[in-house]
PDB file of C-alpha atoms in Angstrom:
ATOM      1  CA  UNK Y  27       7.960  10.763  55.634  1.00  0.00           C
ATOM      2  CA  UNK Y  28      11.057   8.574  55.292  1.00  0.00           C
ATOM      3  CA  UNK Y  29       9.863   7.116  52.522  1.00  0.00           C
ATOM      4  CA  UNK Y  30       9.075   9.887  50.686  1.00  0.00           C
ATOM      5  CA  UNK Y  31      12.644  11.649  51.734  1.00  0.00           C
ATOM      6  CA  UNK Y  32      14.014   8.425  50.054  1.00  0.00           C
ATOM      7  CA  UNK Y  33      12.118   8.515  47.030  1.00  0.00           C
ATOM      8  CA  UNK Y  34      12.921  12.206  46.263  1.00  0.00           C
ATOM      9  CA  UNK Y  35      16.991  11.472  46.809  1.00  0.00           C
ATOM     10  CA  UNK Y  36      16.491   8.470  44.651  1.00  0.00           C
ATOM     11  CA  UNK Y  37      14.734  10.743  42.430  1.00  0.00           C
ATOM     12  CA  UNK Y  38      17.602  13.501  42.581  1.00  0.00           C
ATOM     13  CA  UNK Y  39      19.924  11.106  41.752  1.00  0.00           C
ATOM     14  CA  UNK Y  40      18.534   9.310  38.830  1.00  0.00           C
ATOM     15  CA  UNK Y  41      17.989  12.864  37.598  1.00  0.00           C
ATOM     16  CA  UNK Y  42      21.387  13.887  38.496  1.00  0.00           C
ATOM     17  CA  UNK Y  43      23.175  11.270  36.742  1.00  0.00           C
ATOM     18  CA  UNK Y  44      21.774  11.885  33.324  1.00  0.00           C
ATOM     19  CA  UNK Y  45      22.181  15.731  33.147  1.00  0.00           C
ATOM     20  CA  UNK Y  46      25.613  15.607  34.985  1.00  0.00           C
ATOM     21  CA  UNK Y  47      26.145  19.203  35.899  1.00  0.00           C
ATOM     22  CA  UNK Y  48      29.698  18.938  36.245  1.00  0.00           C
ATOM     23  CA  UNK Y  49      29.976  18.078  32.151  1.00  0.00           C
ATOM     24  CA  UNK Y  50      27.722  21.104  31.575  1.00  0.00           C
ATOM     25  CA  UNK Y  51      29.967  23.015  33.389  1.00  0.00           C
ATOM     26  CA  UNK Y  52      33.132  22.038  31.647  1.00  0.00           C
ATOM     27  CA  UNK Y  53      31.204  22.727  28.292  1.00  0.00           C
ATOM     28  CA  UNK Y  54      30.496  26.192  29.653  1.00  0.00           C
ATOM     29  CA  UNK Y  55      33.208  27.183  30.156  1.00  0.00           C
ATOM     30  CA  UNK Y  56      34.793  25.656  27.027  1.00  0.00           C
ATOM     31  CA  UNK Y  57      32.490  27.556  25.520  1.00  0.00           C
ATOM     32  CA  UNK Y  58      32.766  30.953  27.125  1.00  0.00           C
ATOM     33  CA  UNK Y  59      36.269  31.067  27.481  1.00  0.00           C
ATOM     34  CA  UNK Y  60      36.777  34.679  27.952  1.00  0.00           C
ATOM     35  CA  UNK Y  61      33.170  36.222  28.289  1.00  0.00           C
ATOM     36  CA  UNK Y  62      32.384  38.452  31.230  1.00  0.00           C
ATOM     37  CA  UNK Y  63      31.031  37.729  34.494  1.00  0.00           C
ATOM     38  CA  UNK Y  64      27.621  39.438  33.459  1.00  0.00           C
ATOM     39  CA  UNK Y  65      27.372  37.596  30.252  1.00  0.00           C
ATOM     40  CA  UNK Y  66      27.902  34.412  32.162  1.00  0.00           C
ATOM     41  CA  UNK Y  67      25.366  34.452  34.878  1.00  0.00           C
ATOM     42  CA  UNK Y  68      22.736  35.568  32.342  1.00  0.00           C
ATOM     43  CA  UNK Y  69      23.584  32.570  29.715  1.00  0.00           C
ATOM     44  CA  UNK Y  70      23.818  30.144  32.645  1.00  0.00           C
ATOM     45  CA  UNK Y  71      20.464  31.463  34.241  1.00  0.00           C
ATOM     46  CA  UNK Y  72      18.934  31.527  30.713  1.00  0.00           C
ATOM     47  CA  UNK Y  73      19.673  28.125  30.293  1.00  0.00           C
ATOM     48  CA  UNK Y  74      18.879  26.674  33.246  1.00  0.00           C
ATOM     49  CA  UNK Y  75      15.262  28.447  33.070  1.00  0.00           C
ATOM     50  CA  UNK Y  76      14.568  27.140  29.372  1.00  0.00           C
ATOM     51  CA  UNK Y  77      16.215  23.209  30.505  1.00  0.00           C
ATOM     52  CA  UNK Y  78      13.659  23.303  33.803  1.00  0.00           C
ATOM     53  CA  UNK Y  79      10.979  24.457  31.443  1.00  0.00           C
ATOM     54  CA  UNK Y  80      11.475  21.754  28.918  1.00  0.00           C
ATOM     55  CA  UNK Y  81      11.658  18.926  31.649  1.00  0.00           C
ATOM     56  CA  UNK Y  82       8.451  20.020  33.697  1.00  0.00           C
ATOM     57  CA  UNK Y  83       6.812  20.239  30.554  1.00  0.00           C
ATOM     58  CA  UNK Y  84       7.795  16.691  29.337  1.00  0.00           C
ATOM     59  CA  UNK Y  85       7.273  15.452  32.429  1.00  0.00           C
ATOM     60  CA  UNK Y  86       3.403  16.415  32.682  1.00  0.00           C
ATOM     61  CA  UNK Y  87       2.699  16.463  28.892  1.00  0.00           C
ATOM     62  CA  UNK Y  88       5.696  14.121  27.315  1.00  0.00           C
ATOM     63  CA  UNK Y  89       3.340  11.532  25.855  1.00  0.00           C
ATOM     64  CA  UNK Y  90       1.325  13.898  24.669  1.00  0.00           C
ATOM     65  CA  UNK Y  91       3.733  16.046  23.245  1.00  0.00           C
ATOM     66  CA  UNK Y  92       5.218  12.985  21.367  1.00  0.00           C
ATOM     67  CA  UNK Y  93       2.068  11.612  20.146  1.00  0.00           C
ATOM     68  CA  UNK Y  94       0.564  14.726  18.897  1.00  0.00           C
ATOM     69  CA  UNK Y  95       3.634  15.663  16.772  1.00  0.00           C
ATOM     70  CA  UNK Y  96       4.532  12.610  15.591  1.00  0.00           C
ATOM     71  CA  UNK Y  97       7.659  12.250  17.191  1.00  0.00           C
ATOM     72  CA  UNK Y  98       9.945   9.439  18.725  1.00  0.00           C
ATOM     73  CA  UNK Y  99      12.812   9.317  20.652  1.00  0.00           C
ATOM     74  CA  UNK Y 100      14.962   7.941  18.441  1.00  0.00           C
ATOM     75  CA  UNK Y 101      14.367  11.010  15.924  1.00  0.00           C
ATOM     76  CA  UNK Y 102      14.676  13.479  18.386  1.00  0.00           C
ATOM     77  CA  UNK Y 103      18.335  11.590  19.754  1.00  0.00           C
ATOM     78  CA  UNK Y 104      19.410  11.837  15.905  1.00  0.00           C
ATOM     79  CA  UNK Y 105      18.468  15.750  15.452  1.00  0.00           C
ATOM     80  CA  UNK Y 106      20.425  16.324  18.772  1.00  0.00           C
ATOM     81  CA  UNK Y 107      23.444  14.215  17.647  1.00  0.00           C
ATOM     82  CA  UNK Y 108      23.498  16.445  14.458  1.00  0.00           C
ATOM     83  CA  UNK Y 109      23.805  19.629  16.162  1.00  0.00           C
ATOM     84  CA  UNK Y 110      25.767  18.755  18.714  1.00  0.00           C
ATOM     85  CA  UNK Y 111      28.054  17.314  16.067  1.00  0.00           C
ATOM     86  CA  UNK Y 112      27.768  20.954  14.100  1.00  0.00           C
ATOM     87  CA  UNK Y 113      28.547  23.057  17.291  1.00  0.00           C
ATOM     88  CA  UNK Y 114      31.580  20.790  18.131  1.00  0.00           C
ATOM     89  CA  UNK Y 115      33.269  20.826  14.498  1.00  0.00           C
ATOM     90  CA  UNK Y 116      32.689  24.876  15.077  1.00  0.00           C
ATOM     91  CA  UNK Y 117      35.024  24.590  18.664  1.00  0.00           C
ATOM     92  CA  UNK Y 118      37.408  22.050  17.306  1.00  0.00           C
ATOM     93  CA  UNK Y 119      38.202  24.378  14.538  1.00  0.00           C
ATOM     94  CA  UNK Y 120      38.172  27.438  16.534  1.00  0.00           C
ATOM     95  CA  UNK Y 121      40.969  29.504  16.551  1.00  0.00           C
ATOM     96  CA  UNK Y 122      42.444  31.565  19.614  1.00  0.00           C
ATOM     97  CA  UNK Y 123      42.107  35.171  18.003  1.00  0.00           C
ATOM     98  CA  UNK Y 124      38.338  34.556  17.257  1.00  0.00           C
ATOM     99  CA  UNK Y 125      37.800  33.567  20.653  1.00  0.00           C
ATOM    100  CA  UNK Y 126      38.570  37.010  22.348  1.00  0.00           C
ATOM    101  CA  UNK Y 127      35.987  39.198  23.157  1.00  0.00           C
ATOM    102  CA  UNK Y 128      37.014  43.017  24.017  1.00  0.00           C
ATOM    103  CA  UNK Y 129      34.591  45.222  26.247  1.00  0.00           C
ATOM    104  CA  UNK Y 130      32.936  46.493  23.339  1.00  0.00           C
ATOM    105  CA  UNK Y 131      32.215  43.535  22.026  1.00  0.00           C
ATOM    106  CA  UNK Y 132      30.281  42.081  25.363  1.00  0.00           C
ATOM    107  CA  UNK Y 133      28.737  45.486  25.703  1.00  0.00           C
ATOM    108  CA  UNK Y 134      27.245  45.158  22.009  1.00  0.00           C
ATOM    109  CA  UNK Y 135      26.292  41.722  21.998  1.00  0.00           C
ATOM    110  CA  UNK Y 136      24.046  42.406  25.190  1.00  0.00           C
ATOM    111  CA  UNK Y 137      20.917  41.510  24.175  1.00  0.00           C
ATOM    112  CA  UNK Y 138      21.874  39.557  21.067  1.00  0.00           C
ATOM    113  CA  UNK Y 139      20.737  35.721  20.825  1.00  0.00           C
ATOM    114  CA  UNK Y 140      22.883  35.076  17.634  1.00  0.00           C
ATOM    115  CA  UNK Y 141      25.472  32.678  18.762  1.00  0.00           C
ATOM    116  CA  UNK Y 142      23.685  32.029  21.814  1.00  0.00           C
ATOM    117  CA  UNK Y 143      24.793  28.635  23.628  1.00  0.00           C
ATOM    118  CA  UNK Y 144      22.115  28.763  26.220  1.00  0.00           C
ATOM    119  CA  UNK Y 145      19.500  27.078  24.355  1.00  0.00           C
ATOM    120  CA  UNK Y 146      21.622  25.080  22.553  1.00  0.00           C
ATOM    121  CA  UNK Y 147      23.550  23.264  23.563  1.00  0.00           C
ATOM    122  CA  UNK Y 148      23.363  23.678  26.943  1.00  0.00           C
ATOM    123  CA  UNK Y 149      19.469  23.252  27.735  1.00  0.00           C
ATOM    124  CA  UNK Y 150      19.017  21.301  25.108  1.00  0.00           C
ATOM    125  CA  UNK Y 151      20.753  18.281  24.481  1.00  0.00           C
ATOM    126  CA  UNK Y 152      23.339  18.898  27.837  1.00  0.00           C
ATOM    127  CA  UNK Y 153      20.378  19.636  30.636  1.00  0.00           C
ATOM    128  CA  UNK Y 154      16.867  18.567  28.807  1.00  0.00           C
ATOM    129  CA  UNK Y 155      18.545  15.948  26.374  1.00  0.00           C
ATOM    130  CA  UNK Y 156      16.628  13.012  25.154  1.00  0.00           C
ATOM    131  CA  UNK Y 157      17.935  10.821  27.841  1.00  0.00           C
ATOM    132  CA  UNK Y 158      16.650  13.619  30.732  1.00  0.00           C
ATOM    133  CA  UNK Y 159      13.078  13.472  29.025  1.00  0.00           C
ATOM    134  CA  UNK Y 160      12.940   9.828  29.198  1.00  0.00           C
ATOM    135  CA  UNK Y 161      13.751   9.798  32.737  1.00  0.00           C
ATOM    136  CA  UNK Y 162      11.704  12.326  33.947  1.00  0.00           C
ATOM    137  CA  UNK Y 163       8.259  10.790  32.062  1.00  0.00           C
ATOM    138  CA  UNK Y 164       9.429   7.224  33.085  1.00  0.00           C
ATOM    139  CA  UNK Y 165       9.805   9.038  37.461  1.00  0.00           C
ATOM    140  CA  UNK Y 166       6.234  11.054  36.855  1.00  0.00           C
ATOM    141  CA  UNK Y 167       4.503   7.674  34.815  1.00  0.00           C
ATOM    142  CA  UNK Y 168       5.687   6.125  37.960  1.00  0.00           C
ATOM    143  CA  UNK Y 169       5.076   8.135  40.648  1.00  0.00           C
ATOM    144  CA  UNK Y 170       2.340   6.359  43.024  1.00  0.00           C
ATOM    145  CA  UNK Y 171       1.141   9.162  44.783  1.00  0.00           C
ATOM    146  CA  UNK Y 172       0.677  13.118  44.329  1.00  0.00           C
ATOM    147  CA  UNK Y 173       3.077  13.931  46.867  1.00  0.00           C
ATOM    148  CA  UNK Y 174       5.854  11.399  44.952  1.00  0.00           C
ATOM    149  CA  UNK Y 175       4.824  13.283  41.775  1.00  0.00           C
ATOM    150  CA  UNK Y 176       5.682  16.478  43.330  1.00  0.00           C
ATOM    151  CA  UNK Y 177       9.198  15.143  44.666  1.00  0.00           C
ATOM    152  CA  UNK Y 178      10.021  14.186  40.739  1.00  0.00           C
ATOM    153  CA  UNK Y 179       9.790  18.352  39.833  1.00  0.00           C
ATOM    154  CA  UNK Y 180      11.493  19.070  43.158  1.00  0.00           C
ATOM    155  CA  UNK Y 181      14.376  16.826  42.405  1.00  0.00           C
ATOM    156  CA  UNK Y 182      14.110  18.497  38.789  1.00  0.00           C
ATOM    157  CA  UNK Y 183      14.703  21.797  40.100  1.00  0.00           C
ATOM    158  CA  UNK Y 184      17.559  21.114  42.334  1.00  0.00           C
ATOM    159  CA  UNK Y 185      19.628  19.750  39.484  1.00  0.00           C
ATOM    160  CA  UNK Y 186      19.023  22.532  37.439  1.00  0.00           C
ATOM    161  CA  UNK Y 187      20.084  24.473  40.776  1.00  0.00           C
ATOM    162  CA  UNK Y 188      23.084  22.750  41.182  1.00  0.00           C
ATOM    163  CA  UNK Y 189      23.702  22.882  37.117  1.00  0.00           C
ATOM    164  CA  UNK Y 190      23.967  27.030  37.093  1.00  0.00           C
ATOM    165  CA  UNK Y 191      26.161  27.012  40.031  1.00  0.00           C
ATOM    166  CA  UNK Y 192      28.425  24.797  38.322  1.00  0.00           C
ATOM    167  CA  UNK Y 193      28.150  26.908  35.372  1.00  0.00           C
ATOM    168  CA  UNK Y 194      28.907  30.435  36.670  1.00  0.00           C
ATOM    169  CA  UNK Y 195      31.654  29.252  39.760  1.00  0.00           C
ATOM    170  CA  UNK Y 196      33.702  27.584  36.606  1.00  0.00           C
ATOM    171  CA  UNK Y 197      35.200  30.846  36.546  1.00  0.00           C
ATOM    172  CA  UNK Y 198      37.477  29.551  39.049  1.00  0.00           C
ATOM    173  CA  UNK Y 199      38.727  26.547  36.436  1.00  0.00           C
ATOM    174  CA  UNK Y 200      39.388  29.382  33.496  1.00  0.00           C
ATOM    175  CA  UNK Y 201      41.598  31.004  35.717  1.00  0.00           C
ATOM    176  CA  UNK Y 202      43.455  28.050  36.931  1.00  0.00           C
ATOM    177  CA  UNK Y 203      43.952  27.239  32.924  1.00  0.00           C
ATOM    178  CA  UNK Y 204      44.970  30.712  31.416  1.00  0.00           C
ATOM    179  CA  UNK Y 205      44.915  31.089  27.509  1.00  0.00           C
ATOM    180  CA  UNK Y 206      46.696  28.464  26.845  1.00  0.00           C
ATOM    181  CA  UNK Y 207      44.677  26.284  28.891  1.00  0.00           C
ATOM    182  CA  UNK Y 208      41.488  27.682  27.886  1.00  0.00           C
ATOM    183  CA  UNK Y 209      42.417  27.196  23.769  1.00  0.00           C
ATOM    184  CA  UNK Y 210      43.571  23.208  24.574  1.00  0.00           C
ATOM    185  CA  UNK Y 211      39.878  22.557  26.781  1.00  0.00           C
ATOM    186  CA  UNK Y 212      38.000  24.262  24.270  1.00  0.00           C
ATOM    187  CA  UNK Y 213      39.320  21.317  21.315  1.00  0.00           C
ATOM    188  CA  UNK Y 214      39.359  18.532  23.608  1.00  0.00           C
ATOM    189  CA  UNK Y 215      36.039  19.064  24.819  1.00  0.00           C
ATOM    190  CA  UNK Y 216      34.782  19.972  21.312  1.00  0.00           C
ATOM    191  CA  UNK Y 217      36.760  16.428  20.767  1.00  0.00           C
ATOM    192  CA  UNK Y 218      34.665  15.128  23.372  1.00  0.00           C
ATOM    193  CA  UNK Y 219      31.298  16.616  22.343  1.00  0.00           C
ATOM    194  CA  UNK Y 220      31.749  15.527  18.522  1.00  0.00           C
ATOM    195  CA  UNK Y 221      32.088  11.783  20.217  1.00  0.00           C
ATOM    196  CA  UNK Y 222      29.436  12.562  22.343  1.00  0.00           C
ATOM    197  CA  UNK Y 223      26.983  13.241  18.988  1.00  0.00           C
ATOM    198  CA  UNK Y 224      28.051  10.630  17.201  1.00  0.00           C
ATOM    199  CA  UNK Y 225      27.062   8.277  19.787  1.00  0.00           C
ATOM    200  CA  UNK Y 226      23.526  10.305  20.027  1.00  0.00           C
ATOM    201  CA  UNK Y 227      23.068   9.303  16.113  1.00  0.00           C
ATOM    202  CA  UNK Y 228      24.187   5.570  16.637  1.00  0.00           C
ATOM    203  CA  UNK Y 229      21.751   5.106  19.717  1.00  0.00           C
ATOM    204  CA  UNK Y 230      19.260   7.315  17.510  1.00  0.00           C
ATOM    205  CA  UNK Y 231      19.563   4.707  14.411  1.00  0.00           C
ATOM    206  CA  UNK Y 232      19.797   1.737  16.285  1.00  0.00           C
ATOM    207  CA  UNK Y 233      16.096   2.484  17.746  1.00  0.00           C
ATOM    208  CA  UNK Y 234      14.762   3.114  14.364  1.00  0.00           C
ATOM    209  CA  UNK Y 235      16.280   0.438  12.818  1.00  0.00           C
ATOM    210  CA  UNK Y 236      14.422  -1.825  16.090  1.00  0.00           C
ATOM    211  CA  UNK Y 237      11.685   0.150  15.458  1.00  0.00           C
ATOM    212  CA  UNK Y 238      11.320  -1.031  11.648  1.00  0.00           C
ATOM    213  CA  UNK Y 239      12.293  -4.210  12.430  1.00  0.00           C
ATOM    214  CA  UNK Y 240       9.398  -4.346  14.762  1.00  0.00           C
ATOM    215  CA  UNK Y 241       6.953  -2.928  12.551  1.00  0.00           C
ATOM    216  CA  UNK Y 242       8.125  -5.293   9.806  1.00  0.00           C
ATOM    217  CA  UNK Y 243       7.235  -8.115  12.004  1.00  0.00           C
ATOM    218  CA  UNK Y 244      10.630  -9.532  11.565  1.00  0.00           C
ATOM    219  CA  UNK Y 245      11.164  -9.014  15.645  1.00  0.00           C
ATOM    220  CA  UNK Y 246       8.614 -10.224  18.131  1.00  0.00           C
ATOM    221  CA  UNK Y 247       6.791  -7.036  19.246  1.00  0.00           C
ATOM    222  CA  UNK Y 248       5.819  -8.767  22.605  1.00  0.00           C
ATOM    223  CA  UNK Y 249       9.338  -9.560  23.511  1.00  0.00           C
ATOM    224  CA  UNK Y 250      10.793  -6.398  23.028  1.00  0.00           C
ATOM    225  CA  UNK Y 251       9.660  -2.864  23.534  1.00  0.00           C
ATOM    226  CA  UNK Y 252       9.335  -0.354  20.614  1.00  0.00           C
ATOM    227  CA  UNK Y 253      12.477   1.787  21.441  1.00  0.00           C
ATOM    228  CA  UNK Y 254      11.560   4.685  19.231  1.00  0.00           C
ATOM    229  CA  UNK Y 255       8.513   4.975  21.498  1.00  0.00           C
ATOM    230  CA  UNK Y 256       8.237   7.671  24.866  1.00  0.00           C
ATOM    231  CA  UNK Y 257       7.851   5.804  28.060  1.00  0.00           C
ATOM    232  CA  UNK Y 258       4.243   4.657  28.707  1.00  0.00           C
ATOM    233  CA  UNK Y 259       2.482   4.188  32.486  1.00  0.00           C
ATOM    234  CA  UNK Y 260       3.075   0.975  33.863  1.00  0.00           C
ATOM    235  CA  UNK Y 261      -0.667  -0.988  33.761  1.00  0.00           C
TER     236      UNK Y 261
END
């Protein structure tokens, strides 16, 4: 049983780490400066359910998923570095006035999943990025036991827990800012994200260009590991 109660806080942790709830938070509410209480809990619920779908998923099915679609790591770290790199132009640029959002304008946009963040980015890259997917096939490819299995999508779930109370109690850190505040998080975090992408790209590229090398024979496959590849079960 102690072991077990080890492995899952190991397990928490490693899982933890990568998603960082308190960075999805910030980019929340950088995000929704000034949206209401209502529209919060539903984008930060909506989010969290589509991230904990996405991770279970790749975490039974990843090398499947991968293999069937033709798809590598390092392409899906370069797609996620480009839209990242879109949204955070979009709140670098963003001015004050276009920010504000009146009653009316909540009250209409119920429903609406224009302009929706909770899919992206915050599921996906923030919460089910390419570095969350890798971690959670690499836990379930090495999970000894049922039971340790298990633990990996119970760890899983309490991150994505603690993720959407981060998300809605950030309420508290808006109103600590105030407008002014709220304008200056929104560009340096936009600052941060563009950064963030960029870096997504560059560790996207340098697989690929690993990859190639590797496939050109020019780097001894047997030495080094095919990054562009999803993790595989130990033999």
């Amino acid at each position: 049983m102690l072991v077990l109660l080890e492995y899952l806080i190991v397990t928490f942790l490693a899982v933890f780490v990568i998603v960082n709830p308190l960075t999805t938070a910030f980019i929340f509410t950088a995000m929704l400066p000034r949206a209401s209480e209502e529209k919060r809990r539903s984008t930060a619920l909506r989010s969290v359910k589509v991230a904990t779908s996405l991770l279970f998923a790749f975490a039974l099915l990843g090398g499947v998923i991968f293999q069937l679609f033709g798809i590598t790591l390092a392409a899906f770290r370069i797609a996620g570095g480009i839209i990242l790199f879109g949204i955070a132009i979009g709140m670098i640029r963003q001015k004050a006035a276009s920010e504000r959002e009146t009653a009316e304008e909540v009250k209409a946009d119920k429903g609406q999943v224009t302009e929706d963040i909770s899919v992206i980015p915050l599921a996906i890259p923030f919460m089910s990025g390419p570095g969350a997917i890798a971690t959670v096939m690499i836990l379930t490819s090495e999970a000894p036991t049922i039971y340790h299995l298990v633990l990996v999508f119970l760890a899983v779930l309490a991150c994505m827990v603690a993720c959407y109370y981060a998300m809605i109690h950030s309420r508290y850190l808006v109103k600590f800012l105030g407008d002014t505040g709220k304008d200056i998080l929104t560009k340096v975090f936009g600052l941060i994200l563009a950064v963030l992408a960029v870096q997504f790209v560059i560790n996207g590229v340098s697989d690929a260009a690993v990859g190639f090398l590797l496939d050109t024979q020019m780097l001894d496959g047997a030495e080094i590991e095919d990054p562009r590849l999803p993790p595989r079960e130990n033999d």
